mmCIF file of N, CA and C in Angstrom:
data_model
loop_
_atom_site.group_PDB
_atom_site.id
_atom_site.type_symbol
_atom_site.label_atom_id
_atom_site.label_comp_id
_atom_site.label_asym_id
_atom_site.label_seq_id
_atom_site.Cartn_x
_atom_site.Cartn_y
_atom_site.Cartn_z
ATOM 1 N N UNK A 1 115.165 89.299 116.464
ATOM 2 C CA UNK A 1 114.549 89.906 115.336
ATOM 3 C C UNK A 1 114.394 88.723 114.249
ATOM 4 N N UNK A 2 113.290 88.471 113.687
ATOM 5 C CA UNK A 2 113.113 87.504 112.745
ATOM 6 C C UNK A 2 112.831 88.296 111.364
ATOM 7 N N UNK A 3 113.485 88.011 110.343
ATOM 8 C CA UNK A 3 113.117 88.570 109.007
ATOM 9 C C UNK A 3 112.285 87.588 108.181
ATOM 10 N N UNK A 4 111.754 86.420 108.609
ATOM 11 C CA UNK A 4 110.880 85.726 107.895
ATOM 12 C C UNK A 4 109.701 86.177 107.871
ATOM 13 N N UNK A 5 108.917 86.399 106.732
ATOM 14 C CA UNK A 5 107.499 86.869 106.594
ATOM 15 C C UNK A 5 106.534 85.835 106.789
ATOM 16 N N UNK A 6 105.745 86.096 107.912
ATOM 17 C CA UNK A 6 104.734 84.946 108.135
ATOM 18 C C UNK A 6 103.564 84.924 107.215
ATOM 19 N N UNK A 7 102.991 83.825 106.848
ATOM 20 C CA UNK A 7 101.820 83.832 105.909
ATOM 21 C C UNK A 7 100.759 84.666 106.307
ATOM 22 N N UNK A 8 100.406 84.949 107.340
ATOM 23 C CA UNK A 8 99.352 85.702 107.917
ATOM 24 C C UNK A 8 99.695 87.366 107.553
ATOM 25 N N UNK A 9 101.040 87.673 107.689
ATOM 26 C CA UNK A 9 101.384 88.924 107.313
ATOM 27 C C UNK A 9 101.399 89.159 105.601
ATOM 28 N N UNK A 10 101.861 88.112 105.033
ATOM 29 C CA UNK A 10 101.890 87.999 103.421
ATOM 30 C C UNK A 10 100.330 88.355 103.163
ATOM 31 N N UNK A 11 99.195 87.713 103.705
ATOM 32 C CA UNK A 11 97.994 87.746 103.369
ATOM 33 C C UNK A 11 97.393 89.177 103.612
ATOM 34 N N UNK A 12 97.816 89.772 104.754
ATOM 35 C CA UNK A 12 97.501 91.212 105.287
ATOM 36 C C UNK A 12 98.022 92.148 104.225
ATOM 37 N N UNK A 13 99.224 91.917 103.715
ATOM 38 C CA UNK A 13 99.818 93.019 102.690
ATOM 39 C C UNK A 13 99.210 92.704 101.436
ATOM 40 N N UNK A 14 98.851 91.474 100.800
ATOM 41 C CA UNK A 14 98.226 91.266 99.770
ATOM 42 C C UNK A 14 96.780 91.823 99.637
ATOM 43 N N UNK A 15 96.397 91.821 100.765
ATOM 44 C CA UNK A 15 94.839 92.434 100.773
ATOM 45 C C UNK A 15 95.099 93.897 100.671
ATOM 46 N N UNK A 16 95.895 94.519 101.472
ATOM 47 C CA UNK A 16 96.156 95.927 101.285
ATOM 48 C C UNK A 16 96.522 96.468 99.837
ATOM 49 N N UNK A 17 97.308 95.695 99.093
ATOM 50 C CA UNK A 17 97.630 96.107 97.776
ATOM 51 C C UNK A 17 96.368 95.857 96.900
ATOM 52 N N UNK A 18 95.629 94.795 97.174
ATOM 53 C CA UNK A 18 94.429 94.704 96.392
ATOM 54 C C UNK A 18 93.333 95.878 96.534
ATOM 55 N N UNK A 19 93.235 96.357 97.793
ATOM 56 C CA UNK A 19 92.091 97.270 98.115
ATOM 57 C C UNK A 19 92.758 98.694 97.519
ATOM 58 N N UNK A 20 93.978 98.921 97.468
ATOM 59 C CA UNK A 20 94.340 100.180 96.686
ATOM 60 C C UNK A 20 93.851 100.225 95.564
ATOM 61 N N UNK A 21 93.941 99.139 94.743
ATOM 62 C CA UNK A 21 93.431 99.229 93.296
ATOM 63 C C UNK A 21 92.059 99.023 93.254
ATOM 64 N N UNK A 22 91.445 98.306 94.024
ATOM 65 C CA UNK A 22 89.884 98.146 93.978
ATOM 66 C C UNK A 22 89.211 99.507 94.351
ATOM 67 N N UNK A 23 89.609 100.345 95.394
ATOM 68 C CA UNK A 23 89.140 101.498 95.582
ATOM 69 C C UNK A 23 89.408 102.524 94.219
ATOM 70 N N UNK A 24 90.312 102.589 93.729
ATOM 71 C CA UNK A 24 90.602 103.578 92.361
ATOM 72 C C UNK A 24 89.646 102.853 91.272
ATOM 73 N N UNK A 25 89.696 101.719 91.149
ATOM 74 C CA UNK A 25 89.082 101.198 89.842
ATOM 75 C C UNK A 25 87.620 101.288 89.981
ATOM 76 N N UNK A 26 87.093 101.162 91.268
ATOM 77 C CA UNK A 26 85.630 101.021 91.488
ATOM 78 C C UNK A 26 84.966 102.522 91.886
ATOM 79 N N UNK A 27 85.709 103.528 91.972
ATOM 80 C CA UNK A 27 85.392 104.794 92.393
ATOM 81 C C UNK A 27 84.836 104.696 93.819
ATOM 82 N N UNK A 28 85.610 104.215 94.735
ATOM 83 C CA UNK A 28 85.296 104.205 96.113
ATOM 84 C C UNK A 28 86.315 104.701 96.737
ATOM 85 N N UNK A 29 86.443 106.117 96.792
ATOM 86 C CA UNK A 29 87.803 106.756 97.395
ATOM 87 C C UNK A 29 87.632 106.869 98.943
ATOM 88 N N UNK A 30 86.413 106.627 99.576
ATOM 89 C CA UNK A 30 86.277 106.466 100.961
ATOM 90 C C UNK A 30 87.191 105.526 101.597
ATOM 91 N N UNK A 31 88.133 105.870 102.497
ATOM 92 C CA UNK A 31 88.916 104.802 103.146
ATOM 93 C C UNK A 31 90.217 104.700 102.449
ATOM 94 N N UNK A 32 90.391 105.316 101.328
ATOM 95 C CA UNK A 32 91.831 104.973 100.495
ATOM 96 C C UNK A 32 92.936 105.647 101.350
ATOM 97 N N UNK A 33 92.653 106.825 101.861
ATOM 98 C CA UNK A 33 93.900 107.177 102.716
ATOM 99 C C UNK A 33 94.405 106.304 103.905
ATOM 100 N N UNK A 34 93.306 105.606 104.508
ATOM 101 C CA UNK A 34 93.611 104.787 105.559
ATOM 102 C C UNK A 34 94.360 103.572 105.229
ATOM 103 N N UNK A 35 94.731 103.146 104.098
ATOM 104 C CA UNK A 35 95.563 102.232 103.668
ATOM 105 C C UNK A 35 96.955 102.708 103.849
ATOM 106 N N UNK A 36 97.256 103.817 104.280
ATOM 107 C CA UNK A 36 98.660 104.476 104.291
ATOM 108 C C UNK A 36 98.912 104.930 105.865
ATOM 109 N N UNK A 37 100.018 104.997 106.305
ATOM 110 C CA UNK A 37 100.367 105.505 107.535
ATOM 111 C C UNK A 37 99.994 107.095 107.500
ATOM 112 N N UNK A 38 99.853 107.764 108.497
ATOM 113 C CA UNK A 38 99.450 109.180 108.635
ATOM 114 C C UNK A 38 100.445 109.924 107.702
ATOM 115 N N UNK A 39 101.580 109.799 107.557
ATOM 116 C CA UNK A 39 102.392 110.450 106.783
ATOM 117 C C UNK A 39 102.914 109.867 105.425
ATOM 118 N N UNK A 40 102.112 108.753 105.098
ATOM 119 C CA UNK A 40 102.455 108.011 103.847
ATOM 120 C C UNK A 40 102.272 108.611 102.610
ATOM 121 N N UNK A 41 102.834 108.077 101.676
ATOM 122 C CA UNK A 41 102.857 108.871 100.262
ATOM 123 C C UNK A 41 102.664 107.704 99.094
ATOM 124 N N UNK A 42 102.123 108.537 98.087
ATOM 125 C CA UNK A 42 102.039 107.759 96.826
ATOM 126 C C UNK A 42 102.510 108.679 95.521
ATOM 127 N N UNK A 43 103.550 108.070 94.974
ATOM 128 C CA UNK A 43 104.105 108.906 93.691
ATOM 129 C C UNK A 43 103.774 108.265 92.670
ATOM 130 N N UNK A 44 103.298 108.974 91.619
ATOM 131 C CA UNK A 44 103.150 108.352 90.170
ATOM 132 C C UNK A 44 103.710 109.600 89.166
ATOM 133 N N UNK A 45 104.696 109.223 88.433
ATOM 134 C CA UNK A 45 105.278 110.303 87.495
ATOM 135 C C UNK A 45 105.639 111.407 88.468
ATOM 136 N N UNK A 46 105.390 112.609 88.025
ATOM 137 C CA UNK A 46 105.952 113.801 88.840
ATOM 138 C C UNK A 46 105.105 114.205 90.028
ATOM 139 N N UNK A 47 104.202 113.672 90.129
ATOM 140 C CA UNK A 47 103.223 114.031 91.158
ATOM 141 C C UNK A 47 103.480 113.059 92.491
ATOM 142 N N UNK A 48 103.550 113.647 93.677
ATOM 143 C CA UNK A 48 103.415 112.981 95.015
ATOM 144 C C UNK A 48 102.394 113.423 95.660
ATOM 145 N N UNK A 49 101.818 112.411 96.335
ATOM 146 C CA UNK A 49 100.532 112.715 97.380
ATOM 147 C C UNK A 49 100.852 112.372 98.768
ATOM 148 N N UNK A 50 101.011 113.256 99.567
ATOM 149 C CA UNK A 50 101.500 112.940 100.889
ATOM 150 C C UNK A 50 100.544 113.137 102.074
ATOM 151 N N UNK A 51 100.680 112.296 103.056
ATOM 152 C CA UNK A 51 99.608 112.390 104.123
ATOM 153 C C UNK A 51 98.063 112.155 103.810
ATOM 154 N N UNK A 52 97.492 111.934 104.876
ATOM 155 C CA UNK A 52 96.058 111.271 104.698
ATOM 156 C C UNK A 52 95.192 112.503 103.786
ATOM 157 N N UNK A 53 95.489 113.762 104.113
ATOM 158 C CA UNK A 53 94.743 114.818 103.340
ATOM 159 C C UNK A 53 95.050 114.543 101.878
ATOM 160 N N UNK A 54 96.375 114.670 101.555
ATOM 161 C CA UNK A 54 96.779 114.554 100.011
ATOM 162 C C UNK A 54 96.396 113.361 99.645
ATOM 163 N N UNK A 55 96.376 112.255 100.149
ATOM 164 C CA UNK A 55 96.065 110.951 99.543
ATOM 165 C C UNK A 55 94.450 110.822 99.209
ATOM 166 N N UNK A 56 93.760 111.366 100.223
ATOM 167 C CA UNK A 56 92.307 111.527 100.201
ATOM 168 C C UNK A 56 91.885 112.323 98.922
ATOM 169 N N UNK A 57 92.514 113.486 98.714
ATOM 170 C CA UNK A 57 92.368 114.543 97.563
ATOM 171 C C UNK A 57 92.571 113.667 96.318
ATOM 172 N N UNK A 58 93.742 113.065 96.192
ATOM 173 C CA UNK A 58 93.988 112.358 94.811
ATOM 174 C C UNK A 58 93.058 111.340 94.567
ATOM 175 N N UNK A 59 92.681 110.357 95.589
ATOM 176 C CA UNK A 59 91.603 109.289 95.321
ATOM 177 C C UNK A 59 90.341 109.883 95.010
ATOM 178 N N UNK A 60 89.941 110.963 95.591
ATOM 179 C CA UNK A 60 88.525 111.854 95.275
ATOM 180 C C UNK A 60 88.574 112.238 93.704
ATOM 181 N N UNK A 61 90.015 112.792 93.525
ATOM 182 C CA UNK A 61 89.975 113.447 92.011
ATOM 183 C C UNK A 61 90.022 112.215 91.039
ATOM 184 N N UNK A 62 90.833 111.106 91.214
ATOM 185 C CA UNK A 62 91.074 110.077 90.501
ATOM 186 C C UNK A 62 89.594 109.299 90.189
ATOM 187 N N UNK A 63 88.889 109.119 91.195
ATOM 188 C CA UNK A 63 87.653 108.310 91.021
ATOM 189 C C UNK A 63 86.685 109.309 90.519
ATOM 190 N N UNK A 64 86.741 110.607 90.517
ATOM 191 C CA UNK A 64 85.657 111.369 89.872
ATOM 192 C C UNK A 64 85.833 111.575 88.330
ATOM 193 N N UNK A 65 86.918 111.084 87.640
ATOM 194 C CA UNK A 65 87.276 110.985 86.203
ATOM 195 C C UNK A 65 86.172 110.135 85.633
ATOM 196 N N UNK A 66 85.699 110.516 84.271
ATOM 197 C CA UNK A 66 84.708 109.708 83.756
ATOM 198 C C UNK A 66 85.621 108.497 82.917
ATOM 199 N N UNK A 67 86.237 107.727 83.937
ATOM 200 C CA UNK A 67 87.120 106.684 83.228
ATOM 201 C C UNK A 67 86.574 105.397 83.974
ATOM 202 N N UNK A 68 86.712 104.358 83.025
ATOM 203 C CA UNK A 68 86.559 102.991 83.478
ATOM 204 C C UNK A 68 87.925 102.432 83.525
ATOM 205 N N UNK A 69 88.362 101.849 84.631
ATOM 206 C CA UNK A 69 89.580 101.113 84.663
ATOM 207 C C UNK A 69 89.552 99.998 85.562
ATOM 208 N N UNK A 70 90.597 99.053 85.235
ATOM 209 C CA UNK A 70 90.737 97.780 85.899
ATOM 210 C C UNK A 70 92.301 97.664 86.040
ATOM 211 N N UNK A 71 92.686 97.294 87.415
ATOM 212 C CA UNK A 71 94.037 96.880 87.263
ATOM 213 C C UNK A 71 94.351 95.470 87.835
ATOM 214 N N UNK A 72 95.162 94.969 87.205
ATOM 215 C CA UNK A 72 95.707 93.538 87.515
ATOM 216 C C UNK A 72 96.952 93.633 88.250
ATOM 217 N N UNK A 73 97.158 92.939 89.411
ATOM 218 C CA UNK A 73 98.459 92.980 90.025
ATOM 219 C C UNK A 73 98.980 91.513 90.239
ATOM 220 N N UNK A 74 100.288 91.399 90.213
ATOM 221 C CA UNK A 74 100.838 89.993 90.377
ATOM 222 C C UNK A 74 102.272 90.191 90.810
ATOM 223 N N UNK A 75 102.834 89.064 91.105
ATOM 224 C CA UNK A 75 104.236 88.832 91.251
ATOM 225 C C UNK A 75 104.598 89.797 92.710
ATOM 226 N N UNK A 76 103.817 89.860 93.635
ATOM 227 C CA UNK A 76 104.126 90.602 94.757
ATOM 228 C C UNK A 76 105.466 89.872 95.718
ATOM 229 N N UNK A 77 106.510 90.672 95.516
ATOM 230 C CA UNK A 77 107.752 90.257 96.100
ATOM 231 C C UNK A 77 107.929 90.988 97.442
ATOM 232 N N UNK A 78 108.112 90.329 98.471
ATOM 233 C CA UNK A 78 108.370 90.882 99.677
ATOM 234 C C UNK A 78 109.665 90.644 100.399
ATOM 235 N N UNK A 79 110.294 91.800 100.940
ATOM 236 C CA UNK A 79 111.636 91.676 101.549
ATOM 237 C C UNK A 79 111.523 92.434 102.862
ATOM 238 N N UNK A 80 111.667 91.601 104.055
ATOM 239 C CA UNK A 80 111.489 92.208 105.518
ATOM 240 C C UNK A 80 112.868 92.790 105.929
ATOM 241 N N UNK A 81 112.682 94.286 106.287
ATOM 242 C CA UNK A 81 113.782 94.811 106.935
ATOM 243 C C UNK A 81 113.996 94.472 108.257
ATOM 244 N N UNK A 82 112.875 94.509 108.994
ATOM 245 C CA UNK A 82 112.780 94.018 110.264
ATOM 246 C C UNK A 82 111.263 93.651 110.551
ATOM 247 N N UNK A 83 110.999 93.387 112.041
ATOM 248 C CA UNK A 83 109.668 92.884 111.989
ATOM 249 C C UNK A 83 108.443 93.846 111.856
ATOM 250 N N UNK A 84 108.666 95.034 111.605
ATOM 251 C CA UNK A 84 107.817 96.172 111.522
ATOM 252 C C UNK A 84 107.963 96.765 110.186
ATOM 253 N N UNK A 85 108.763 96.470 109.352
ATOM 254 C CA UNK A 85 109.058 97.207 108.288
ATOM 255 C C UNK A 85 109.519 96.162 106.923
ATOM 256 N N UNK A 86 108.634 96.244 105.916
ATOM 257 C CA UNK A 86 108.847 95.359 104.724
ATOM 258 C C UNK A 86 108.835 96.237 103.562
ATOM 259 N N UNK A 87 109.554 95.846 102.686
ATOM 260 C CA UNK A 87 109.680 96.606 101.312
ATOM 261 C C UNK A 87 108.894 95.401 100.259
ATOM 262 N N UNK A 88 108.485 96.016 99.166
ATOM 263 C CA UNK A 88 107.675 95.133 98.277
ATOM 264 C C UNK A 88 107.848 95.682 96.850
ATOM 265 N N UNK A 89 107.549 94.753 96.001
ATOM 266 C CA UNK A 89 107.453 95.116 94.543
ATOM 267 C C UNK A 89 106.297 94.479 94.014
ATOM 268 N N UNK A 90 105.323 95.100 93.290
ATOM 269 C CA UNK A 90 104.237 94.570 92.589
ATOM 270 C C UNK A 90 104.193 94.938 91.361
ATOM 271 N N UNK A 91 103.910 94.096 90.370
ATOM 272 C CA UNK A 91 103.724 94.334 88.989
ATOM 273 C C UNK A 91 102.298 94.677 88.662
ATOM 274 N N UNK A 92 102.114 95.517 87.781
ATOM 275 C CA UNK A 92 100.608 95.874 87.418
ATOM 276 C C UNK A 92 100.490 96.074 85.920
ATOM 277 N N UNK A 93 99.188 95.594 85.531
ATOM 278 C CA UNK A 93 98.600 95.854 84.327
ATOM 279 C C UNK A 93 97.324 96.763 84.306
ATOM 280 N N UNK A 94 97.368 98.006 83.690
ATOM 281 C CA UNK A 94 96.300 98.859 83.911
ATOM 282 C C UNK A 94 95.459 98.989 82.442
ATOM 283 N N UNK A 95 94.351 98.609 82.672
ATOM 284 C CA UNK A 95 93.276 99.088 81.376
ATOM 285 C C UNK A 95 92.530 100.266 81.754
ATOM 286 N N UNK A 96 92.363 101.230 80.977
ATOM 287 C CA UNK A 96 91.681 102.409 81.122
ATOM 288 C C UNK A 96 90.977 102.871 79.760
ATOM 289 N N UNK A 97 89.780 103.367 79.836
ATOM 290 C CA UNK A 97 89.186 103.858 78.632
ATOM 291 C C UNK A 97 87.995 104.919 79.368
ATOM 292 N N UNK A 98 87.664 105.922 78.559
ATOM 293 C CA UNK A 98 86.535 106.705 78.803
ATOM 294 C C UNK A 98 85.236 105.876 79.073
ATOM 295 N N UNK A 99 84.450 106.191 80.131
ATOM 296 C CA UNK A 99 83.617 105.523 80.567
ATOM 297 C C UNK A 99 82.408 105.289 79.632
ATOM 298 N N UNK A 100 82.248 106.156 78.676
ATOM 299 C CA UNK A 100 81.211 106.093 77.736
ATOM 300 C C UNK A 100 81.677 105.395 76.398
ATOM 301 N N UNK A 101 82.892 104.911 76.408
ATOM 302 C CA UNK A 101 83.676 104.185 75.316
ATOM 303 C C UNK A 101 82.957 102.822 75.279
ATOM 304 N N UNK A 102 83.042 102.019 74.138
ATOM 305 C CA UNK A 102 82.893 100.719 74.079
ATOM 306 C C UNK A 102 83.641 100.028 75.033
ATOM 307 N N UNK A 103 83.219 98.747 75.420
ATOM 308 C CA UNK A 103 83.912 98.117 76.466
ATOM 309 C C UNK A 103 85.164 97.277 76.063
ATOM 310 N N UNK A 104 85.394 97.407 74.688
ATOM 311 C CA UNK A 104 86.787 96.811 74.419
ATOM 312 C C UNK A 104 87.949 97.649 74.731
ATOM 313 N N UNK A 105 89.030 97.345 75.042
ATOM 314 C CA UNK A 105 90.170 98.218 75.340
ATOM 315 C C UNK A 105 91.343 97.510 75.144
ATOM 316 N N UNK A 106 92.499 98.265 75.134
ATOM 317 C CA UNK A 106 93.830 97.796 75.144
ATOM 318 C C UNK A 106 94.578 98.257 76.524
ATOM 319 N N UNK A 107 95.527 97.660 76.513
ATOM 320 C CA UNK A 107 96.449 97.896 77.890
ATOM 321 C C UNK A 107 96.882 99.309 77.744
ATOM 322 N N UNK A 108 96.567 100.159 78.916
ATOM 323 C CA UNK A 108 96.979 101.456 79.035
ATOM 324 C C UNK A 108 98.315 101.692 79.524
ATOM 325 N N UNK A 109 98.693 100.784 80.545
ATOM 326 C CA UNK A 109 100.145 100.822 81.013
ATOM 327 C C UNK A 109 100.560 99.614 81.579
ATOM 328 N N UNK A 110 101.722 99.096 81.814
ATOM 329 C CA UNK A 110 102.263 98.178 82.573
ATOM 330 C C UNK A 110 103.424 98.807 83.273
ATOM 331 N N UNK A 111 103.379 98.451 84.568
ATOM 332 C CA UNK A 111 104.338 98.937 85.524
ATOM 333 C C UNK A 111 104.564 98.281 86.629
ATOM 334 N N UNK A 112 105.293 98.817 87.527
ATOM 335 C CA UNK A 112 105.663 98.366 89.015
ATOM 336 C C UNK A 112 105.419 99.263 90.042
ATOM 337 N N UNK A 113 104.918 98.902 91.216
ATOM 338 C CA UNK A 113 104.827 99.643 92.421
ATOM 339 C C UNK A 113 106.039 99.261 93.219
ATOM 340 N N UNK A 114 106.559 100.113 93.738
ATOM 341 C CA UNK A 114 107.638 99.882 94.769
ATOM 342 C C UNK A 114 107.173 100.275 96.117
ATOM 343 N N UNK A 115 107.125 99.576 96.955
ATOM 344 C CA UNK A 115 106.349 99.681 98.261
ATOM 345 C C UNK A 115 107.236 99.657 99.451
ATOM 346 N N UNK A 116 106.850 100.459 100.498
ATOM 347 C CA UNK A 116 107.360 100.343 101.900
ATOM 348 C C UNK A 116 106.204 100.078 102.669
ATOM 349 N N UNK A 117 106.141 98.933 103.531
ATOM 350 C CA UNK A 117 105.011 98.799 104.380
ATOM 351 C C UNK A 117 105.578 98.814 105.796
ATOM 352 N N UNK A 118 104.703 99.389 106.716
ATOM 353 C CA UNK A 118 105.145 99.570 108.302
ATOM 354 C C UNK A 118 103.770 99.077 108.993
ATOM 355 N N UNK A 119 104.323 98.167 110.114
ATOM 356 C CA UNK A 119 103.361 97.630 110.894
ATOM 357 C C UNK A 119 103.013 98.917 111.985
ATOM 358 N N UNK A 120 101.556 99.021 111.984
ATOM 359 C CA UNK A 120 101.238 100.237 112.882
ATOM 360 C C UNK A 120 100.265 99.393 114.018
ATOM 361 N N UNK A 121 99.664 100.228 114.971
ATOM 362 C CA UNK A 121 98.678 99.612 115.850
ATOM 363 C C UNK A 121 97.531 99.156 115.312
ATOM 364 N N UNK A 122 97.155 99.666 114.011
ATOM 365 C CA UNK A 122 95.943 99.304 113.159
ATOM 366 C C UNK A 122 96.289 98.073 112.218
ATOM 367 N N UNK A 123 97.685 97.598 112.313
ATOM 368 C CA UNK A 123 97.899 96.622 111.296
ATOM 369 C C UNK A 123 98.773 97.128 110.178
ATOM 370 N N UNK A 124 99.028 96.488 109.323
ATOM 371 C CA UNK A 124 100.222 97.061 108.209
ATOM 372 C C UNK A 124 99.499 97.978 107.402
ATOM 373 N N UNK A 125 100.214 98.971 107.101
ATOM 374 C CA UNK A 125 99.759 99.980 106.163
ATOM 375 C C UNK A 125 100.975 100.401 105.006
ATOM 376 N N UNK A 126 100.580 101.066 104.078
ATOM 377 C CA UNK A 126 101.596 101.482 103.151
ATOM 378 C C UNK A 126 102.302 102.879 103.668
ATOM 379 N N UNK A 127 103.580 102.882 103.736
ATOM 380 C CA UNK A 127 104.422 103.948 104.182
ATOM 381 C C UNK A 127 104.659 104.947 103.046
ATOM 382 N N UNK A 128 105.026 104.111 101.782
ATOM 383 C CA UNK A 128 105.427 104.700 100.508
ATOM 384 C C UNK A 128 105.238 103.947 99.455
ATOM 385 N N UNK A 129 104.647 104.419 98.485
ATOM 386 C CA UNK A 129 104.402 103.662 97.186
ATOM 387 C C UNK A 129 104.669 104.624 96.018
ATOM 388 N N UNK A 130 105.621 104.117 95.182
ATOM 389 C CA UNK A 130 106.107 104.668 93.996
ATOM 390 C C UNK A 130 105.704 104.065 92.792
ATOM 391 N N UNK A 131 105.041 104.472 91.894
ATOM 392 C CA UNK A 131 104.464 103.739 90.561
ATOM 393 C C UNK A 131 105.341 104.182 89.514
ATOM 394 N N UNK A 132 106.092 103.099 88.896
ATOM 395 C CA UNK A 132 106.857 103.315 87.659
ATOM 396 C C UNK A 132 106.326 102.578 86.437
ATOM 397 N N UNK A 133 105.933 103.493 85.452
ATOM 398 C CA UNK A 133 105.487 102.666 84.145
ATOM 399 C C UNK A 133 106.599 102.135 83.489
ATOM 400 N N UNK A 134 106.556 100.771 83.197
ATOM 401 C CA UNK A 134 107.550 100.154 82.254
ATOM 402 C C UNK A 134 107.145 100.339 80.740
ATOM 403 N N UNK A 135 105.862 100.206 80.517
ATOM 404 C CA UNK A 135 105.366 100.180 79.200
ATOM 405 C C UNK A 135 104.117 101.153 79.274
ATOM 406 N N UNK A 136 103.947 101.947 77.979
ATOM 407 C CA UNK A 136 102.502 102.538 78.053
ATOM 408 C C UNK A 136 102.109 102.455 76.616
ATOM 409 N N UNK A 137 100.724 102.699 76.507
ATOM 410 C CA UNK A 137 100.104 102.658 74.968
ATOM 411 C C UNK A 137 100.698 103.706 74.144
ATOM 412 N N UNK A 138 100.696 103.514 72.920
ATOM 413 C CA UNK A 138 101.100 104.388 71.876
ATOM 414 C C UNK A 138 99.872 105.262 71.839
ATOM 415 N N UNK A 139 100.266 106.699 71.671
ATOM 416 C CA UNK A 139 99.327 107.736 71.585
ATOM 417 C C UNK A 139 98.831 107.854 70.342
#
């Protein structure tokens, strides 16, 4: 068993992370649940969305909101547990405003995703993602 993470695996996981935010930011909920394992989960605050059905419902509701958002991600740290399981941490900055508002904005939240990735027959997928806000805008 090798715990070294190969460059191709790093690229696949980075693409997975970027696609997660792209779909939410650009109102493209189709295929969002496919980024996860069938029993995968996403938790943000007190809400947890589990399984493809729950994840698809979350993405549909989130992208139906009249909000304009953009999420910047960085510092993707990966640690391999074994050849088929990797944990990760991703820092994010979220900008969000009402869609009809002027295009100037402030940071809505700064946070961190804690991820667990699993290699499946279809490639790497998110098994579990937890979002924790570190900073949020003043109300």
